[in-house]
PDB file of C-alpha atoms and ligand atoms in Angstrom:
ATOM      1  CA  MET X   1     110.485  96.611  94.188  1.00 74.00           C
ATOM      2  CA  ARG X   2     107.073  97.721  91.529  1.00 93.00           C
ATOM      3  CA  ARG X   3     108.542  98.373  87.895  1.00 95.00           C
ATOM      4  CA  PRO X   4     107.346 101.551  86.480  1.00 98.00           C
ATOM      5  CA  THR X   5     104.871 100.909  83.738  1.00 98.00           C
ATOM      6  CA  VAL X   6     103.410 103.348  80.911  1.00 98.00           C
ATOM      7  CA  VAL X   7     101.121 101.438  78.701  1.00 98.00           C
ATOM      8  CA  GLY X   8      99.210 103.389  75.412  1.00 98.00           C
ATOM      9  CA  ASN X   9      95.487 102.777  75.097  1.00 98.00           C
ATOM     10  CA  TRP X  10      94.732 103.299  71.009  1.00 98.00           C
ATOM     11  CA  LYS X  11      91.272 102.766  71.315  1.00 98.00           C
ATOM     12  CA  MET X  12      89.475 102.505  68.624  1.00 98.00           C
ATOM     13  CA  ASN X  13      92.044 105.659  66.392  1.00 98.00           C
ATOM     14  CA  ALA X  14      94.823 104.409  63.611  1.00 96.00           C
ATOM     15  CA  SER X  15      94.943 103.260  60.391  1.00 97.00           C
ATOM     16  CA  LEU X  16      97.529 100.595  59.262  1.00 98.00           C
ATOM     17  CA  GLU X  17      99.405 103.551  57.982  1.00 98.00           C
ATOM     18  CA  GLN X  18      98.896 105.702  60.966  1.00 98.00           C
ATOM     19  CA  THR X  19      99.956 102.857  62.783  1.00 98.00           C
ATOM     20  CA  THR X  20     103.291 102.114  61.254  1.00 98.00           C
ATOM     21  CA  ASN X  21     103.562 105.485  61.371  1.00 98.00           C
ATOM     22  CA  LEU X  22     103.267 105.506  65.175  1.00 98.00           C
ATOM     23  CA  LEU X  23     105.339 102.523  65.925  1.00 98.00           C
ATOM     24  CA  ALA X  24     107.875 103.781  64.096  1.00 98.00           C
ATOM     25  CA  GLY X  25     107.941 107.096  65.593  1.00 98.00           C
ATOM     26  CA  LEU X  26     108.124 105.184  69.069  1.00 98.00           C
ATOM     27  CA  THR X  27     110.782 102.937  67.916  1.00 97.00           C
ATOM     28  CA  GLU X  28     112.582 105.975  66.112  1.00 96.00           C
ATOM     29  CA  GLY X  29     112.216 108.447  69.205  1.00 95.00           C
ATOM     30  CA  TRP X  30     112.981 105.817  72.189  1.00 96.00           C
ATOM     31  CA  SER X  31     115.773 106.924  74.424  1.00 93.00           C
ATOM     32  CA  GLY X  32     116.448 107.545  77.851  1.00 91.00           C
ATOM     33  CA  VAL X  33     113.756 104.706  78.737  1.00 94.00           C
ATOM     34  CA  HIS X  34     116.051 102.390  80.751  1.00 93.00           C
ATOM     35  CA  GLN X  35     113.796 100.795  83.851  1.00 94.00           C
ATOM     36  CA  ALA X  36     110.145 101.438  82.431  1.00 97.00           C
ATOM     37  CA  GLU X  37     108.336  98.798  81.385  1.00 98.00           C
ATOM     38  CA  VAL X  38     105.904 100.293  78.121  1.00 98.00           C
ATOM     39  CA  ALA X  39     103.327  98.556  76.254  1.00 98.00           C
ATOM     40  CA  VAL X  40     101.135  99.684  73.863  1.00 98.00           C
ATOM     41  CA  CYS X  41      97.355  98.548  73.602  1.00 99.00           C
ATOM     42  CA  VAL X  42      96.147  98.227  69.647  1.00 98.00           C
ATOM     43  CA  PRO X  43      92.750  97.545  68.453  1.00 98.00           C
ATOM     44  CA  TYR X  44      93.155  93.816  66.636  1.00 98.00           C
ATOM     45  CA  PRO X  45      93.719  93.805  63.084  1.00 98.00           C
ATOM     46  CA  TYR X  46      97.122  95.528  63.911  1.00 98.00           C
ATOM     47  CA  LEU X  47      98.966  93.657  65.714  1.00 98.00           C
ATOM     48  CA  PRO X  48     100.318  91.437  63.553  1.00 98.00           C
ATOM     49  CA  LYS X  49     101.882  94.722  62.041  1.00 98.00           C
ATOM     50  CA  THR X  50     102.682  95.722  65.615  1.00 98.00           C
ATOM     51  CA  ALA X  51     104.967  92.691  66.204  1.00 98.00           C
ATOM     52  CA  GLU X  52     106.611  93.424  62.982  1.00 98.00           C
ATOM     53  CA  LEU X  53     107.477  96.798  63.413  1.00 98.00           C
ATOM     54  CA  LEU X  54     108.216  96.265  67.647  1.00 98.00           C
ATOM     55  CA  GLU X  55     110.052  93.223  67.149  1.00 96.00           C
ATOM     56  CA  GLN X  56     113.772  94.498  67.522  1.00 95.00           C
ATOM     57  CA  SER X  57     112.918  97.007  70.169  1.00 97.00           C
ATOM     58  CA  ASN X  58     112.130  96.975  74.085  1.00 96.00           C
ATOM     59  CA  ILE X  59     108.178  98.237  73.657  1.00 98.00           C
ATOM     60  CA  ALA X  60     105.462  94.864  74.474  1.00 98.00           C
ATOM     61  CA  PHE X  61     101.817  95.237  72.686  1.00 98.00           C
ATOM     62  CA  GLY X  62      98.865  93.709  73.733  1.00 98.00           C
ATOM     63  CA  ALA X  63      94.556  94.517  72.921  1.00 98.00           C
ATOM     64  CA  GLN X  64      92.514  96.290  74.578  1.00 98.00           C
ATOM     65  CA  ASP X  65      89.833  94.033  75.829  1.00 98.00           C
ATOM     66  CA  LEU X  66      89.230  89.246  75.095  1.00 98.00           C
ATOM     67  CA  SER X  67      86.368  86.928  75.128  1.00 98.00           C
ATOM     68  CA  GLU X  68      85.714  85.257  78.468  1.00 98.00           C
ATOM     69  CA  HIS X  69      85.824  81.873  76.821  1.00 98.00           C
ATOM     70  CA  ALA X  70      88.630  79.509  75.392  1.00 98.00           C
ATOM     71  CA  SER X  71      87.691  79.029  72.060  1.00 98.00           C
ATOM     72  CA  GLY X  72      84.085  78.045  70.630  1.00 98.00           C
ATOM     73  CA  ALA X  73      81.188  79.283  68.712  1.00 98.00           C
ATOM     74  CA  TYR X  74      81.237  83.292  69.951  1.00 98.00           C
ATOM     75  CA  THR X  75      80.865  85.149  67.057  1.00 98.00           C
ATOM     76  CA  GLY X  76      82.516  88.060  66.990  1.00 98.00           C
ATOM     77  CA  GLN X  77      85.455  87.197  69.920  1.00 98.00           C
ATOM     78  CA  VAL X  78      88.886  86.992  69.909  1.00 98.00           C
ATOM     79  CA  SER X  79      89.972  84.705  73.083  1.00 98.00           C
ATOM     80  CA  ALA X  80      93.373  84.943  74.778  1.00 98.00           C
ATOM     81  CA  ASP X  81      94.936  82.447  72.563  1.00 98.00           C
ATOM     82  CA  MET X  82      94.298  84.490  69.406  1.00 98.00           C
ATOM     83  CA  LEU X  83      96.755  87.534  71.324  1.00 98.00           C
ATOM     84  CA  LEU X  84      99.132  84.809  72.670  1.00 98.00           C
ATOM     85  CA  ASP X  85      99.384  83.565  68.890  1.00 97.00           C
ATOM     86  CA  PHE X  86     100.931  87.578  67.319  1.00 96.00           C
ATOM     87  CA  GLY X  87     102.799  88.041  70.536  1.00 97.00           C
ATOM     88  CA  SER X  88     100.756  89.813  73.030  1.00 98.00           C
ATOM     89  CA  LYS X  89     102.097  90.727  76.043  1.00 98.00           C
ATOM     90  CA  TYR X  90      98.962  92.553  77.616  1.00 98.00           C
ATOM     91  CA  VAL X  91      95.123  92.826  77.691  1.00 99.00           C
ATOM     92  CA  ILE X  92      93.291  96.014  78.816  1.00 99.00           C
ATOM     93  CA  VAL X  93      90.160  94.267  81.212  1.00 98.00           C
ATOM     94  CA  GLY X  94      86.745  96.644  82.205  1.00 98.00           C
ATOM     95  CA  HIS X  95      87.901  98.977  80.629  1.00 98.00           C
ATOM     96  CA  SER X  96      85.199 102.283  81.065  1.00 98.00           C
ATOM     97  CA  GLU X  97      84.277 102.102  78.400  1.00 98.00           C
ATOM     98  CA  ARG X  98      83.680  98.594  77.896  1.00 98.00           C
ATOM     99  CA  ARG X  99      81.370  98.358  81.290  1.00 98.00           C
ATOM    100  CA  GLU X 100      79.673 101.534  79.740  1.00 97.00           C
ATOM    101  CA  TYR X 101      78.674 100.816  75.921  1.00 98.00           C
ATOM    102  CA  GLN X 102      78.937  97.019  76.335  1.00 97.00           C
ATOM    103  CA  ASN X 103      77.189  96.821  79.636  1.00 98.00           C
ATOM    104  CA  GLU X 104      80.048  94.518  80.766  1.00 98.00           C
ATOM    105  CA  SER X 105      79.281  93.647  84.113  1.00 98.00           C
ATOM    106  CA  SER X 106      82.520  93.694  87.094  1.00 98.00           C
ATOM    107  CA  GLU X 107      81.266  89.637  86.680  1.00 98.00           C
ATOM    108  CA  LEU X 108      82.487  89.430  83.423  1.00 98.00           C
ATOM    109  CA  VAL X 109      84.817  91.663  83.763  1.00 98.00           C
ATOM    110  CA  ALA X 110      86.370  88.847  86.758  1.00 98.00           C
ATOM    111  CA  GLN X 111      85.949  86.715  84.431  1.00 98.00           C
ATOM    112  CA  LYS X 112      88.054  87.861  81.307  1.00 98.00           C
ATOM    113  CA  PHE X 113      90.416  88.657  84.125  1.00 98.00           C
ATOM    114  CA  GLU X 114      91.209  85.180  84.347  1.00 98.00           C
ATOM    115  CA  ALA X 115      90.773  84.470  80.704  1.00 98.00           C
ATOM    116  CA  ALA X 116      93.898  86.337  80.547  1.00 98.00           C
ATOM    117  CA  ALA X 117      95.959  85.328  83.333  1.00 98.00           C
ATOM    118  CA  THR X 118      95.564  81.695  82.788  1.00 97.00           C
ATOM    119  CA  LYS X 119      96.669  81.562  79.697  1.00 97.00           C
ATOM    120  CA  GLY X 120      99.919  83.559  80.961  1.00 97.00           C
ATOM    121  CA  LEU X 121      98.188  87.072  79.211  1.00 98.00           C
ATOM    122  CA  ILE X 122      99.293  90.248  81.583  1.00 98.00           C
ATOM    123  CA  PRO X 123      95.679  91.268  82.109  1.00 98.00           C
ATOM    124  CA  ILE X 124      95.072  95.499  82.921  1.00 98.00           C
ATOM    125  CA  LEU X 125      92.420  95.652  85.339  1.00 98.00           C
ATOM    126  CA  CYS X 126      90.257  98.859  84.733  1.00 98.00           C
ATOM    127  CA  VAL X 127      88.604 100.273  87.746  1.00 98.00           C
ATOM    128  CA  GLY X 128      86.980 103.919  88.542  1.00 98.00           C
ATOM    129  CA  GLU X 129      84.138 106.262  88.928  1.00 98.00           C
ATOM    130  CA  THR X 130      81.425 108.109  87.286  1.00 97.00           C
ATOM    131  CA  LEU X 131      81.910 111.856  88.381  1.00 95.00           C
ATOM    132  CA  ASP X 132      77.733 111.603  90.100  1.00 96.00           C
ATOM    133  CA  GLU X 133      79.713 108.562  92.122  1.00 97.00           C
ATOM    134  CA  ARG X 134      82.742 110.588  93.732  1.00 96.00           C
ATOM    135  CA  GLU X 135      80.019 113.776  94.703  1.00 95.00           C
ATOM    136  CA  LYS X 136      78.309 111.043  96.472  1.00 98.00           C
ATOM    137  CA  GLU X 137      81.443 109.950  98.112  1.00 98.00           C
ATOM    138  CA  ARG X 138      80.542 106.303  96.591  1.00 98.00           C
ATOM    139  CA  THR X 139      84.330 106.676  94.972  1.00 98.00           C
ATOM    140  CA  PHE X 140      85.655 103.997  97.618  1.00 98.00           C
ATOM    141  CA  ASP X 141      82.508 101.813  97.461  1.00 98.00           C
ATOM    142  CA  VAL X 142      82.824 101.377  94.016  1.00 98.00           C
ATOM    143  CA  ILE X 143      86.584 100.420  93.439  1.00 98.00           C
ATOM    144  CA  GLY X 144      86.429  97.997  96.638  1.00 98.00           C
ATOM    145  CA  ARG X 145      82.967  96.432  94.665  1.00 98.00           C
ATOM    146  CA  GLN X 146      84.760  96.389  91.723  1.00 98.00           C
ATOM    147  CA  LEU X 147      88.171  95.120  93.027  1.00 97.00           C
ATOM    148  CA  ARG X 148      86.580  92.581  95.356  1.00 97.00           C
ATOM    149  CA  ALA X 149      84.626  91.280  91.764  1.00 98.00           C
ATOM    150  CA  VAL X 150      88.628  89.883  90.442  1.00 97.00           C
ATOM    151  CA  THR X 151      89.645  88.895  93.840  1.00 96.00           C
ATOM    152  CA  GLU X 152      87.270  86.951  94.726  1.00 97.00           C
ATOM    153  CA  ARG X 153      86.908  85.078  91.707  1.00 97.00           C
ATOM    154  CA  CYS X 154      90.705  85.068  91.336  1.00 96.00           C
ATOM    155  CA  GLY X 155      92.287  85.289  94.560  1.00 95.00           C
ATOM    156  CA  LEU X 156      94.653  88.135  95.815  1.00 94.00           C
ATOM    157  CA  GLY X 157      97.235  86.242  95.083  1.00 93.00           C
ATOM    158  CA  GLY X 158      95.730  85.989  91.259  1.00 94.00           C
ATOM    159  CA  VAL X 159      95.240  89.562  91.159  1.00 94.00           C
ATOM    160  CA  ALA X 160      99.097  90.670  91.762  1.00 92.00           C
ATOM    161  CA  LYS X 161      99.381  88.096  87.861  1.00 92.00           C
ATOM    162  CA  GLY X 162      97.794  91.447  86.709  1.00 97.00           C
ATOM    163  CA  VAL X 163      98.448  96.144  86.785  1.00 98.00           C
ATOM    164  CA  VAL X 164      95.818  97.921  87.775  1.00 98.00           C
ATOM    165  CA  ALA X 165      94.510 100.919  86.502  1.00 98.00           C
ATOM    166  CA  TYR X 166      92.173 103.713  88.076  1.00 98.00           C
ATOM    167  CA  GLU X 167      91.058 105.703  85.849  1.00 98.00           C
ATOM    168  CA  PRO X 168      88.052 107.996  87.452  1.00 98.00           C
ATOM    169  CA  VAL X 169      85.502 107.694  84.282  1.00 97.00           C
ATOM    170  CA  TRP X 170      85.162 112.184  84.826  1.00 96.00           C
ATOM    171  CA  ALA X 171      88.866 112.652  84.201  1.00 96.00           C
ATOM    172  CA  ILE X 172      89.129 110.006  81.078  1.00 95.00           C
ATOM    173  CA  GLY X 173      89.090 111.978  77.191  1.00 93.00           C
ATOM    174  CA  THR X 174      88.345 115.182  79.070  1.00 93.00           C
ATOM    175  CA  GLY X 175      90.799 116.930  79.461  1.00 91.00           C
ATOM    176  CA  ARG X 176      90.180 117.208  83.225  1.00 90.00           C
ATOM    177  CA  SER X 177      93.544 114.698  84.743  1.00 89.00           C
ATOM    178  CA  ALA X 178      92.399 113.672  88.701  1.00 92.00           C
ATOM    179  CA  THR X 179      95.019 115.797  90.721  1.00 97.00           C
ATOM    180  CA  PRO X 180      98.229 113.748  91.858  1.00 98.00           C
ATOM    181  CA  GLU X 181      96.442 113.573  95.589  1.00 98.00           C
ATOM    182  CA  MET X 182      93.255 112.827  94.151  1.00 97.00           C
ATOM    183  CA  ALA X 183      94.787 110.122  92.627  1.00 98.00           C
ATOM    184  CA  GLN X 184      96.832 108.866  95.377  1.00 98.00           C
ATOM    185  CA  GLU X 185      94.338 108.374  97.861  1.00 98.00           C
ATOM    186  CA  VAL X 186      92.492 106.291  95.667  1.00 98.00           C
ATOM    187  CA  HIS X 187      96.080 104.208  94.757  1.00 98.00           C
ATOM    188  CA  ALA X 188      96.782 103.621  98.741  1.00 98.00           C
ATOM    189  CA  TYR X 189      93.184 102.316  98.886  1.00 98.00           C
ATOM    190  CA  ILE X 190      93.795  99.892  96.252  1.00 97.00           C
ATOM    191  CA  ARG X 191      96.724  98.893  97.514  1.00 97.00           C
ATOM    192  CA  GLU X 192      94.638  98.940 100.937  1.00 96.00           C
ATOM    193  CA  VAL X 193      92.414  96.487  99.591  1.00 96.00           C
ATOM    194  CA  LEU X 194      94.827  94.155  97.846  1.00 95.00           C
ATOM    195  CA  GLY X 195      96.683  93.379 100.732  1.00 93.00           C
ATOM    196  CA  PRO X 196     100.203  92.146 100.726  1.00 92.00           C
ATOM    197  CA  GLU X 197      99.743  91.750  97.225  1.00 91.00           C
ATOM    198  CA  GLY X 198      99.489  95.846  97.006  1.00 93.00           C
ATOM    199  CA  ASP X 199     102.623  95.713  97.580  1.00 93.00           C
ATOM    200  CA  HIS X 200     104.055  93.806  93.941  1.00 92.00           C
ATOM    201  CA  THR X 201     101.154  95.497  91.964  1.00 96.00           C
ATOM    202  CA  ALA X 202     101.191  98.037  89.734  1.00 97.00           C
ATOM    203  CA  ILE X 203      99.042 100.751  90.074  1.00 98.00           C
ATOM    204  CA  LEU X 204      98.963 103.308  87.213  1.00 98.00           C
ATOM    205  CA  TYR X 205      96.655 105.600  86.738  1.00 98.00           C
ATOM    206  CA  GLY X 206      94.883 106.887  83.761  1.00 98.00           C
ATOM    207  CA  GLY X 207      92.686 109.876  82.485  1.00 97.00           C
ATOM    208  CA  SER X 208      93.753 112.491  80.006  1.00 96.00           C
ATOM    209  CA  VAL X 209      97.582 112.114  81.549  1.00 97.00           C
ATOM    210  CA  LYS X 210      99.716 114.486  79.194  1.00 97.00           C
ATOM    211  CA  PRO X 211     103.361 114.848  79.299  1.00 98.00           C
ATOM    212  CA  GLY X 212     103.393 118.547  81.263  1.00 97.00           C
ATOM    213  CA  SER X 213     100.603 116.357  84.109  1.00 97.00           C
ATOM    214  CA  ALA X 214     102.894 113.408  84.141  1.00 98.00           C
ATOM    215  CA  PRO X 215     105.884 114.456  86.768  1.00 98.00           C
ATOM    216  CA  ALA X 216     103.640 114.836  89.328  1.00 98.00           C
ATOM    217  CA  LEU X 217     101.913 112.047  88.838  1.00 98.00           C
ATOM    218  CA  PHE X 218     104.393 109.621  89.079  1.00 98.00           C
ATOM    219  CA  ALA X 219     106.290 111.919  92.241  1.00 98.00           C
ATOM    220  CA  GLN X 220     103.038 109.694  94.184  1.00 98.00           C
ATOM    221  CA  GLU X 221     104.004 106.853  96.330  1.00 97.00           C
ATOM    222  CA  ASP X 222     101.368 104.679  95.078  1.00 98.00           C
ATOM    223  CA  ILE X 223     100.985 105.613  91.427  1.00 98.00           C
ATOM    224  CA  ASP X 224     103.323 103.760  89.571  1.00 98.00           C
ATOM    225  CA  GLY X 225     102.816 104.734  86.188  1.00 98.00           C
ATOM    226  CA  ALA X 226     100.198 105.670  83.397  1.00 98.00           C
ATOM    227  CA  LEU X 227      97.332 104.043  81.504  1.00 98.00           C
ATOM    228  CA  VAL X 228      97.588 106.982  78.120  1.00 98.00           C
ATOM    229  CA  GLY X 229      94.707 106.850  75.623  1.00 98.00           C
ATOM    230  CA  GLY X 230      95.300 110.315  73.482  1.00 98.00           C
ATOM    231  CA  ALA X 231      98.353 111.045  74.632  1.00 98.00           C
ATOM    232  CA  SER X 232      99.501 107.903  73.018  1.00 98.00           C
ATOM    233  CA  LEU X 233      98.034 108.970  69.282  1.00 98.00           C
ATOM    234  CA  LYS X 234     101.744 111.026  69.533  1.00 98.00           C
ATOM    235  CA  ALA X 235     104.829 109.574  69.613  1.00 98.00           C
ATOM    236  CA  ALA X 236     106.260 112.212  71.200  1.00 98.00           C
ATOM    237  CA  ASP X 237     104.141 112.752  73.751  1.00 98.00           C
ATOM    238  CA  PHE X 238     103.717 109.216  74.608  1.00 98.00           C
ATOM    239  CA  LEU X 239     107.665 108.950  74.542  1.00 98.00           C
ATOM    240  CA  ALA X 240     107.556 112.040  77.051  1.00 98.00           C
ATOM    241  CA  ILE X 241     105.094 110.191  79.399  1.00 98.00           C
ATOM    242  CA  CYS X 242     107.290 106.561  78.959  1.00 98.00           C
ATOM    243  CA  ARG X 243     110.846 109.104  79.949  1.00 98.00           C
ATOM    244  CA  ALA X 244     108.785 110.648  83.068  1.00 98.00           C
ATOM    245  CA  ALA X 245     108.398 107.349  83.900  1.00 97.00           C
ATOM    246  CA  GLU X 246     112.296 106.304  84.594  1.00 94.00           C
TER     247      GLU X 246
HETATM  248  P1  LIG S 301      92.920 109.489  77.919  1.00 54.05           P
HETATM  249  O1  LIG S 301      92.409 108.133  78.070  1.00 54.05           O
HETATM  250  O2  LIG S 301      94.117 109.628  78.478  1.00 54.05           O
HETATM  251  O3  LIG S 301      92.328 109.830  76.452  1.00 54.05           O
HETATM  252  O4  LIG S 301      91.692 110.126  79.213  1.00 54.05           O
HETATM  253  C1  LIG S 301      92.845 107.167  78.870  1.00 54.05           C
HETATM  254  C2  LIG S 301      92.223 105.788  78.954  1.00 54.05           C
HETATM  255  O5  LIG S 301      90.688 105.475  78.553  1.00 54.05           O
HETATM  256  O6  LIG S 301      92.320 105.001  78.748  1.00 54.05           O
END
């Protein structure tokens, strides 16, 4: 019912040359992925090159952020239409690095989600708790609030137009993944908050996913795939994670 989905988040990594090599590595090494939806979210300047190199492939692509505005005097921002112009299918919203370093509030994230979904981009909504919040047993509370900011703006059906990624902040880039059981517990909670729409919303896990840890995560009932940072920068590792999602 829910398609397994694996998305690479390159963050602010790769040069034009590395982009070319990495995408060639993905298309050349592509085999054994039949069911899973696979996408890479690349830095803005590399979207045209990505569109060109992935044209004949089964790999979708997108960006890592967008403006909440449709157009206008917003220096440095990039709109949903601009992303669509280059064939983007996905856009990440509310990544914890943006919530933290760019001070993005859940309300702003909800506006971005709406800006993307209205235009037909698939927003990937990131939610997750910090280590301090987990230790204070506030995980469900935090995730619930982050989700509700979007459901209140877009409705439960609106959220179902996107993808949700549970990314515990303490697991991102640290090599310390949540255990499959820990992740499953939060994924089940997210599905519950989404109500009837939860059944057909893909919920991905993100945070130090590696080829070795992916199979046990994907074996969990409510984990539909992964949002992959570091391991998406190595073609062989990313492809191994995609195959594990089959
Ligand atoms: P990581 O990043 O896989 O390097 O932990 C995941 C993410 O930030 O999306």
